[in-house]
Coordinates of C-alpha atoms and ligand atoms in Angstrom, one line a residue:
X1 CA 0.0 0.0 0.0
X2 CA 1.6 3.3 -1.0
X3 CA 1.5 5.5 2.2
X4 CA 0.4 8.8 1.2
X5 CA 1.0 11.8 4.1
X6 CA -0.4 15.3 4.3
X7 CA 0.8 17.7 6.3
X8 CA -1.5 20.0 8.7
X9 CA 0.6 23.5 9.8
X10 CA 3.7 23.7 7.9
X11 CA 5.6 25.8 9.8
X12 CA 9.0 24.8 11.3
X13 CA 8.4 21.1 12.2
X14 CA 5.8 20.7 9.6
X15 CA 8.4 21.3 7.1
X16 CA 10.9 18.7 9.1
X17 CA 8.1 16.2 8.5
X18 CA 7.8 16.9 4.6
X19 CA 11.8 16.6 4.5
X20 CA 11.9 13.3 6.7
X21 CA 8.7 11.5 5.9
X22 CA 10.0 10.7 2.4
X23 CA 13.2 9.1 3.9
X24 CA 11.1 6.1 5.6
X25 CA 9.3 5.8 2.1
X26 CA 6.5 8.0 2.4
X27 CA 5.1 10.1 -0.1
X28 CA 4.2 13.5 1.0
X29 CA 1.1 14.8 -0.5
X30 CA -0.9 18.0 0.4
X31 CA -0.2 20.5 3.2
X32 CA -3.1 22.8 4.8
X33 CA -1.9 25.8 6.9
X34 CA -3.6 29.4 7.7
X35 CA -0.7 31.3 6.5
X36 CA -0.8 31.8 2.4
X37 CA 3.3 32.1 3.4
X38 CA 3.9 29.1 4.6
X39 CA 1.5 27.5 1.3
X40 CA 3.7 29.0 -1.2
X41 CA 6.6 27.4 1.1
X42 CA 4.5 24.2 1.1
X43 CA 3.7 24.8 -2.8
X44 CA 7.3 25.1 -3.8
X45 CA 8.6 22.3 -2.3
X46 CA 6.6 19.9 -4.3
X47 CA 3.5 19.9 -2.3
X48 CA -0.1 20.7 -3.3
X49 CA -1.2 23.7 -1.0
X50 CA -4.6 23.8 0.6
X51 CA -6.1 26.7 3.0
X52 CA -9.3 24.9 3.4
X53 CA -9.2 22.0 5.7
X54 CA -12.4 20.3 4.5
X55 CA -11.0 20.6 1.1
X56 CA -7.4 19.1 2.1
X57 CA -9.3 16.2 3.9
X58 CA -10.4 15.0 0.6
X59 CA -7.4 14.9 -1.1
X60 CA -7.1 11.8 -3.4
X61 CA -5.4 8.9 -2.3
X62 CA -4.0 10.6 1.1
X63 CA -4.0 8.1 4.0
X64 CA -3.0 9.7 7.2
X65 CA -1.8 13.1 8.6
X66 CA 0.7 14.9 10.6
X67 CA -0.7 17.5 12.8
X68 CA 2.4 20.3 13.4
X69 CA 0.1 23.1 14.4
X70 CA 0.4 25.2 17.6
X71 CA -0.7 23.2 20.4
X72 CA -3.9 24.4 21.3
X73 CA -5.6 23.0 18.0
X74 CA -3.8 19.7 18.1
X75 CA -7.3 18.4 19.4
X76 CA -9.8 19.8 17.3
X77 CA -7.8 18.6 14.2
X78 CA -7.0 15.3 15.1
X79 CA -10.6 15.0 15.8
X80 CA -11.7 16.2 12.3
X81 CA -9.2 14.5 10.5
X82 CA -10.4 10.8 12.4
X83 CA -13.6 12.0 11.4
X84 CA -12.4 12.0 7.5
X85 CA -11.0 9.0 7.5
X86 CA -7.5 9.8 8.4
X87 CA -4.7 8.3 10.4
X88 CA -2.9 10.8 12.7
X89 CA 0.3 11.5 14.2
X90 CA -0.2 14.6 16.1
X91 CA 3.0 16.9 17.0
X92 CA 4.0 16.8 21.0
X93 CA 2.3 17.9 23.6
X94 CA -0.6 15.6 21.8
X95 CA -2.9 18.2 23.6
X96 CA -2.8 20.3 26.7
X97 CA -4.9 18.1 29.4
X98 CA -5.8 14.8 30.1
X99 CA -10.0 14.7 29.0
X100 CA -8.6 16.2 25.7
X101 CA -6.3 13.2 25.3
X102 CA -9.6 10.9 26.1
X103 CA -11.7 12.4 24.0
X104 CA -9.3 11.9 21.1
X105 CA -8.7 8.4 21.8
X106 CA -12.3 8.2 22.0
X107 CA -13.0 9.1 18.1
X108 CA -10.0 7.2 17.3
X109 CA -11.6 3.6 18.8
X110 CA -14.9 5.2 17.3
X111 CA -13.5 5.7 13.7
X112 CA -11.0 2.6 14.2
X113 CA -8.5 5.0 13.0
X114 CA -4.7 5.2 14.2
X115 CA -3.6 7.8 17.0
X116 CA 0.1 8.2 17.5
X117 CA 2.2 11.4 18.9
X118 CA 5.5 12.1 17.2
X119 CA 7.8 11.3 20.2
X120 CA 10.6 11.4 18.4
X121 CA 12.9 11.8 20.7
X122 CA 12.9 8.2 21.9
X123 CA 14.9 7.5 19.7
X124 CA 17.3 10.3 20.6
X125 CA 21.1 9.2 21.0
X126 CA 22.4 10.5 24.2
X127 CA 18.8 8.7 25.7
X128 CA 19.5 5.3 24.4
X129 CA 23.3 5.4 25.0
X130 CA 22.3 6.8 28.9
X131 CA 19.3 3.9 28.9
X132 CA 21.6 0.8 27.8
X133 CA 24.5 1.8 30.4
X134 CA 21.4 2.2 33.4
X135 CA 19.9 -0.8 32.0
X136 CA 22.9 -3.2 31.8
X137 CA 23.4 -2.4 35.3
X138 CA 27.2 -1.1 34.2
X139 CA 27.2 1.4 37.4
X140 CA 25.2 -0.6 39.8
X141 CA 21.7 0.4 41.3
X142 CA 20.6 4.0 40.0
X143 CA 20.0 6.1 42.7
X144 CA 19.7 9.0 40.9
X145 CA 19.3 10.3 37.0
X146 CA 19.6 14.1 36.0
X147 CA 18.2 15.1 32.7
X148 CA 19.3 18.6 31.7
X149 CA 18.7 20.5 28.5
X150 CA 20.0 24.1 28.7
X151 CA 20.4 26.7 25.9
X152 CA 20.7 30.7 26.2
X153 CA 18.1 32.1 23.2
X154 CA 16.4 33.3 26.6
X155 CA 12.8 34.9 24.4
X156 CA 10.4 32.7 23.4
X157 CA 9.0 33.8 19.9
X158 CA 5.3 33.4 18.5
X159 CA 2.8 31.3 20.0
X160 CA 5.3 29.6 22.2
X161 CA 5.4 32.7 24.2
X162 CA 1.8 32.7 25.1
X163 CA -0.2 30.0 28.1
X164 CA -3.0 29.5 25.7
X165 CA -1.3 28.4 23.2
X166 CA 0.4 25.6 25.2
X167 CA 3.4 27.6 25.3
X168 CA 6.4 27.7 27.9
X169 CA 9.1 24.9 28.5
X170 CA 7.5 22.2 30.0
X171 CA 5.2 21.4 27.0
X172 CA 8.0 21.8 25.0
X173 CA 11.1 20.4 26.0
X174 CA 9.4 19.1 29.3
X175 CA 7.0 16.6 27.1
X176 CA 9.9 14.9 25.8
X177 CA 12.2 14.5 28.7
X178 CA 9.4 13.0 30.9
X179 CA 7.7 10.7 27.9
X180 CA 12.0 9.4 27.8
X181 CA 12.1 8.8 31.6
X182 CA 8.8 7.3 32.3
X183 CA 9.5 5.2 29.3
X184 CA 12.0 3.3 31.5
X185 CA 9.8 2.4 34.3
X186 CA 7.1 1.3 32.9
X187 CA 5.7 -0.6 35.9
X188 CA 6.8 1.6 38.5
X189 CA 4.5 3.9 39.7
X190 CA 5.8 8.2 40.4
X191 CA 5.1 9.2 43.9
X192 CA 5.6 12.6 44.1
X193 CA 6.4 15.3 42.2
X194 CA 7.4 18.7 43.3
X195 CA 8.0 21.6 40.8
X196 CA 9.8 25.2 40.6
X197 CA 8.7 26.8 37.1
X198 CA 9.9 30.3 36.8
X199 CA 10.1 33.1 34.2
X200 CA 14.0 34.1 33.9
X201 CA 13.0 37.0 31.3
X202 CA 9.5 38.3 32.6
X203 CA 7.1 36.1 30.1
X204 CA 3.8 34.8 30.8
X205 CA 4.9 31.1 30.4
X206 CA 8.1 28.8 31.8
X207 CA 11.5 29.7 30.8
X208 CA 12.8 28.1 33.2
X209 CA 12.1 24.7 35.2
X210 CA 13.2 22.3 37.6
X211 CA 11.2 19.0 38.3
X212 CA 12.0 16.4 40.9
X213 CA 9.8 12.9 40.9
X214 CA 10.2 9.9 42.9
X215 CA 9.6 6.7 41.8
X216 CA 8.3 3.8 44.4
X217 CA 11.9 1.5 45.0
X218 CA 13.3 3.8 41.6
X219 CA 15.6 6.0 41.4
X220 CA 15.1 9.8 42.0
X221 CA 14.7 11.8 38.9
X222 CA 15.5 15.5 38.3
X223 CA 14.6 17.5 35.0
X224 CA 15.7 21.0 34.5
X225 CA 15.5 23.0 31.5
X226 CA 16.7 26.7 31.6
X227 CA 16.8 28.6 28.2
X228 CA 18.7 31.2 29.3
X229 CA 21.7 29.7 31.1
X230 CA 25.0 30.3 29.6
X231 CA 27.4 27.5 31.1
X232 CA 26.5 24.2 29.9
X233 CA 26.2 21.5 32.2
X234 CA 25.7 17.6 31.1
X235 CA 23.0 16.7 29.3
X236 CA 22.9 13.0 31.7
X237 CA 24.2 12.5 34.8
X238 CA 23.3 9.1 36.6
X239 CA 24.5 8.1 40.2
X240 CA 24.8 4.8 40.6
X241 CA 25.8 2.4 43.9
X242 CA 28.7 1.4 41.6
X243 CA 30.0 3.9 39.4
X244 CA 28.7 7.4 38.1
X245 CA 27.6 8.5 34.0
X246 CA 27.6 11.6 32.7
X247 CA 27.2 12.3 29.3
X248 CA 27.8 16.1 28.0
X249 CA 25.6 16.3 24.8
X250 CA 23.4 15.2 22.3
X251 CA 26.2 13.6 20.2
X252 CA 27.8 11.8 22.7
X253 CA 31.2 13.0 21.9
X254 CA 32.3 13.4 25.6
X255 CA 31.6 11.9 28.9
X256 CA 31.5 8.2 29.7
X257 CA 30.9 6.0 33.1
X258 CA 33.9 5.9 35.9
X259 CA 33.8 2.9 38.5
X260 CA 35.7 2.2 41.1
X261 CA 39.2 0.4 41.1
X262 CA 39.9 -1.9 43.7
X263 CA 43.9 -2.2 44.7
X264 CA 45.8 -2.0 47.3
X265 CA 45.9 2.1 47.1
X266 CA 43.8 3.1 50.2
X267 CA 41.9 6.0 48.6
X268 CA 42.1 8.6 51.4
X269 CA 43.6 7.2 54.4
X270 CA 44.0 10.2 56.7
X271 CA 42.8 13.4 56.4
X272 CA 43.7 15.0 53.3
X273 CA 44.1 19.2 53.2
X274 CA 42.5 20.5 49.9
X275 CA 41.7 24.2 49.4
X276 CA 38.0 23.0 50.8
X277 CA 39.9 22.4 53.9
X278 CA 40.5 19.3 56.0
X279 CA 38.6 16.6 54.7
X280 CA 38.6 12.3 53.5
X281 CA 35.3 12.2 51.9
X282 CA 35.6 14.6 49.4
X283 CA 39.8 13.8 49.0
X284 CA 40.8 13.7 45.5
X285 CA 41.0 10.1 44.7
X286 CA 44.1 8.4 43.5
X287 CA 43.9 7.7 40.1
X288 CA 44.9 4.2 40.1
X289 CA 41.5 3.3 42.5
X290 CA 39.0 4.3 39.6
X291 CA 38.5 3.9 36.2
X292 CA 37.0 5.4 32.8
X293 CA 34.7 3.6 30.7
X294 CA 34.0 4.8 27.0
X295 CA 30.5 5.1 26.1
X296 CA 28.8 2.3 24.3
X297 CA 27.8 2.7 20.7
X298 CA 24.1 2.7 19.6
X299 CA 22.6 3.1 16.8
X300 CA 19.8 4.9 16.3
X301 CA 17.3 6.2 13.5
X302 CA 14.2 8.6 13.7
X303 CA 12.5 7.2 10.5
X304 CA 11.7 4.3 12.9
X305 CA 8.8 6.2 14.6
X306 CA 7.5 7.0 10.5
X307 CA 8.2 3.2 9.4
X308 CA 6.4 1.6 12.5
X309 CA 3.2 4.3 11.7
X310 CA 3.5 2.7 8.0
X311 CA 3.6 -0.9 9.7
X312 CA 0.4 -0.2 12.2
X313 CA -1.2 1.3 8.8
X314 CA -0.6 -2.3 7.0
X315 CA -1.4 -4.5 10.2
X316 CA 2.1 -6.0 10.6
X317 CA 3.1 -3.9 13.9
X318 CA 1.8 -2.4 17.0
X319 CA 2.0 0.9 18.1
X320 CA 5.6 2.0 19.2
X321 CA 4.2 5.2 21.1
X322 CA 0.9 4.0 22.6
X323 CA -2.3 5.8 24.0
X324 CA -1.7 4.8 27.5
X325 CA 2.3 5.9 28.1
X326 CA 0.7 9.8 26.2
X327 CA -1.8 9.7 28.9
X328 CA 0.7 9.0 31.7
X329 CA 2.7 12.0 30.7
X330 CA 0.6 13.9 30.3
X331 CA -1.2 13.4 34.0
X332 CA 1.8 14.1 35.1
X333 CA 2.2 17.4 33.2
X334 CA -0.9 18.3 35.4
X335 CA 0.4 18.0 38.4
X336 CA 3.4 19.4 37.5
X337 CA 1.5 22.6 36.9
X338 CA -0.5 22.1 40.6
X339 CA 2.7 21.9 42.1
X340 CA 4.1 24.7 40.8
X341 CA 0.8 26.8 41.2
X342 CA 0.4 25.7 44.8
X343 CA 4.4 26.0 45.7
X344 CA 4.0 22.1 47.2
X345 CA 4.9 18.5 46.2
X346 CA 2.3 16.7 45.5
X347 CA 2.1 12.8 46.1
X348 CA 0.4 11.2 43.6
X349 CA 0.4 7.2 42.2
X350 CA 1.3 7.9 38.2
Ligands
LIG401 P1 5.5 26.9 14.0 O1 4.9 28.2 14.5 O2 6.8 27.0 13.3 O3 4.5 26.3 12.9 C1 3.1 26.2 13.2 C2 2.4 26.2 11.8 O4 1.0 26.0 12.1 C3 2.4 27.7 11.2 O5 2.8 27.5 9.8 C4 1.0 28.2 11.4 O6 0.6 29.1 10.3 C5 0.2 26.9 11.3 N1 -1.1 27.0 12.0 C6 -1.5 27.7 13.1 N2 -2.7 27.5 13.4 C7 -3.2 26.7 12.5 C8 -4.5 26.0 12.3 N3 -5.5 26.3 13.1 N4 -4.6 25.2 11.2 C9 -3.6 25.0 10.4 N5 -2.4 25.5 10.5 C10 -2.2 26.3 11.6 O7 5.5 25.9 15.2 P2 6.4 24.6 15.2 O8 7.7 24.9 15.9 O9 6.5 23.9 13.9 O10 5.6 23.7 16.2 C11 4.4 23.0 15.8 C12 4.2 21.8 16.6 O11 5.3 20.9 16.5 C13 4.0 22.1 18.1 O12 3.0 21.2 18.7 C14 5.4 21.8 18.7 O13 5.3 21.4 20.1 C15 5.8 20.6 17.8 N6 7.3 20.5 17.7 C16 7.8 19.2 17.9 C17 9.1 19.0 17.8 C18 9.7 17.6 18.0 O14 10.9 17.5 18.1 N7 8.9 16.6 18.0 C19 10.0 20.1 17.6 C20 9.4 21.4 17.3 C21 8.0 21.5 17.4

């Protein structure tokens, strides 16, 4: 079955989606969008150009669509493209609250059609290389994992910059770091959440956040994004009861996993005087007691997410990104909000 993709708001990541689709062999179609602008854009690139939705629904042969509009429609147009017979992969944040999600996988069971979200970023490298170190059990038991993205553009620009719109940070950068954690405990329940979100340059949504959950017998997690933070810290950093991960950036080119080294070197036998002062704790240890380990290699590919849509379509595969873990993060994205409204942590069973 040729698959045959249409594109609704092609603006910056609808465009991504008319450049990548093609790679896991789709065909990219028709594009609907508000602005005449971005329909020239769409036009010239190949793509017929619609600025009526009913009328882009119809389009001959199409099969399923993207939705890469601002986040407050995502739910309204999923909904009417379900009810025209399409597919959908709607952008991240799928929509901005829990009974939205519902009610959209309500007309997808009702229609029989496909719902998926575009979490892409499962298949980021620096996650999977960070997942299959914590997961082999190469530094012990993880007591602790840091995810951290930080950049310094500071401004948010358009309709990121506004609440109604589902702007700020934690439906941005927020849905993806939380849909990659959760998606390594599974069956392990979040007990509490507690959350600082905080305007850095005076706007009416998040620039800044800090989350910390715990998970029941799971490590503690901690998610900060700051967009206006000027020294970079690591993009991972994992404590575990045997050894400690950090990885610096999306590429992977630095960091690794240190361990200990066991010789006959005591590591800090009597107190040591640093410029901290007295101490044995925090003494530098001597380098022949630890030791450096490189950073697996994983392969990873973003069409996957496209070619397992394609697979669901044909009724070889199941959904990669499923209904039920969407939902999850996005309950927690609620109380994330009530925390930070009510300046409390909030137990919860997520
Ligand atoms: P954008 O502002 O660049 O593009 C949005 C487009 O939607 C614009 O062309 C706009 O004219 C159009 N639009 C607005 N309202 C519309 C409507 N009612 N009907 C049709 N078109 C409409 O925004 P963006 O950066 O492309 O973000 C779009 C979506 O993609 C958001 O949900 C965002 O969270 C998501 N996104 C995901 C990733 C990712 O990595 N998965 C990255 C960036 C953005």
């Amino acid at each position: 079955m040729g698959m045959k993709l249409g594109i609704i708001g092609y603006g910056g990541m609808g465009y991504w989606h008319g450049e990548y689709a093609p790679r896991a062999g789709v065909e990219v179609v028709a594009a609907y969008d508000v602005d005449p602008k971005r329909l020239e854009m769409a036009k010239d690139n190949g793509i017929e150009a619609y600025d009526n939705l009913d009328e882009f629904l119809k389009h001959d042969g199409m099969n399923f669509v993207v939705i890469a509009t601002p986040n407050d429609v995502h739910k309204e147009l999923t909904i009417k493209s379900m009810h025209a017979g399409m597919h959908v992969m709607v952008e991240k944040p799928a929509t901005m609250s829990v009974t939205d999600w519902d009610d959209m996988v309500a007309e997808s069971e009702k229609t029989g059609q496909i719902l998926t979200v575009h979490q892409n970023r499962r298949w980021d490298k620096d996650y999977n290389v960070m997942r299959k170190v914590v997961e082999e059990g190469k530094i012990g038991e993880v007591l602790s994992i840091e995810s951290r993205v930080f950049g310094t553009g500071g401004a948010f620009f358009g309709w990121r910059s506004f609440p109604e719109y589902g702007g700020g940070m934690i439906l941005d950068w927020g849905v993806h770091l939380f849909d990659q954690l959760l998606g390594m405990y599974p069956d392990i329940k979040v007990t509490n959440v507690y959350a600082k979100l905080m305007t850095v340059l005076d706007q009416k949504v998040d620039d800044y956040f800090k989350v910390t959950l715990t998970l029941e017998n799971g490590p503690l997690l901690h998610v900060e994004v700051g967009t206006y933070a000027f020294y970079k810290l690591p993009r991972w950093y994992v404590i575990g009861n045997e050894g400690t991960l950090q990885i610096d950036d999306f590429d992977c080119e630095k960091g690794g996993y240190m361990k200990p080294r066991y010789t006959d070197t005591p590591v800090a036998e009597v107190v040591v005087m640093t410029s901290a002062g007295p101490t044995r704790m925090m003494a530098p240890r001597p380098p022949e007691t630890k030791e450096d380990f490189p950073l697996p290699e994983v392969e990873t590919d973003w069409t996957e997410l496209y070619q397992n849509l394609v697979g669901v379509m044909e009724g070889k595969e199941d959904l990669i990104v499923k209904p039920h873990q969407v939902r999850r993060v996005l309950e927690l994205i609620e109380v994330i909000f009530q925390s930070a409204e009510e300046d409390r942590s909030i137990e919860v069973r997520i």
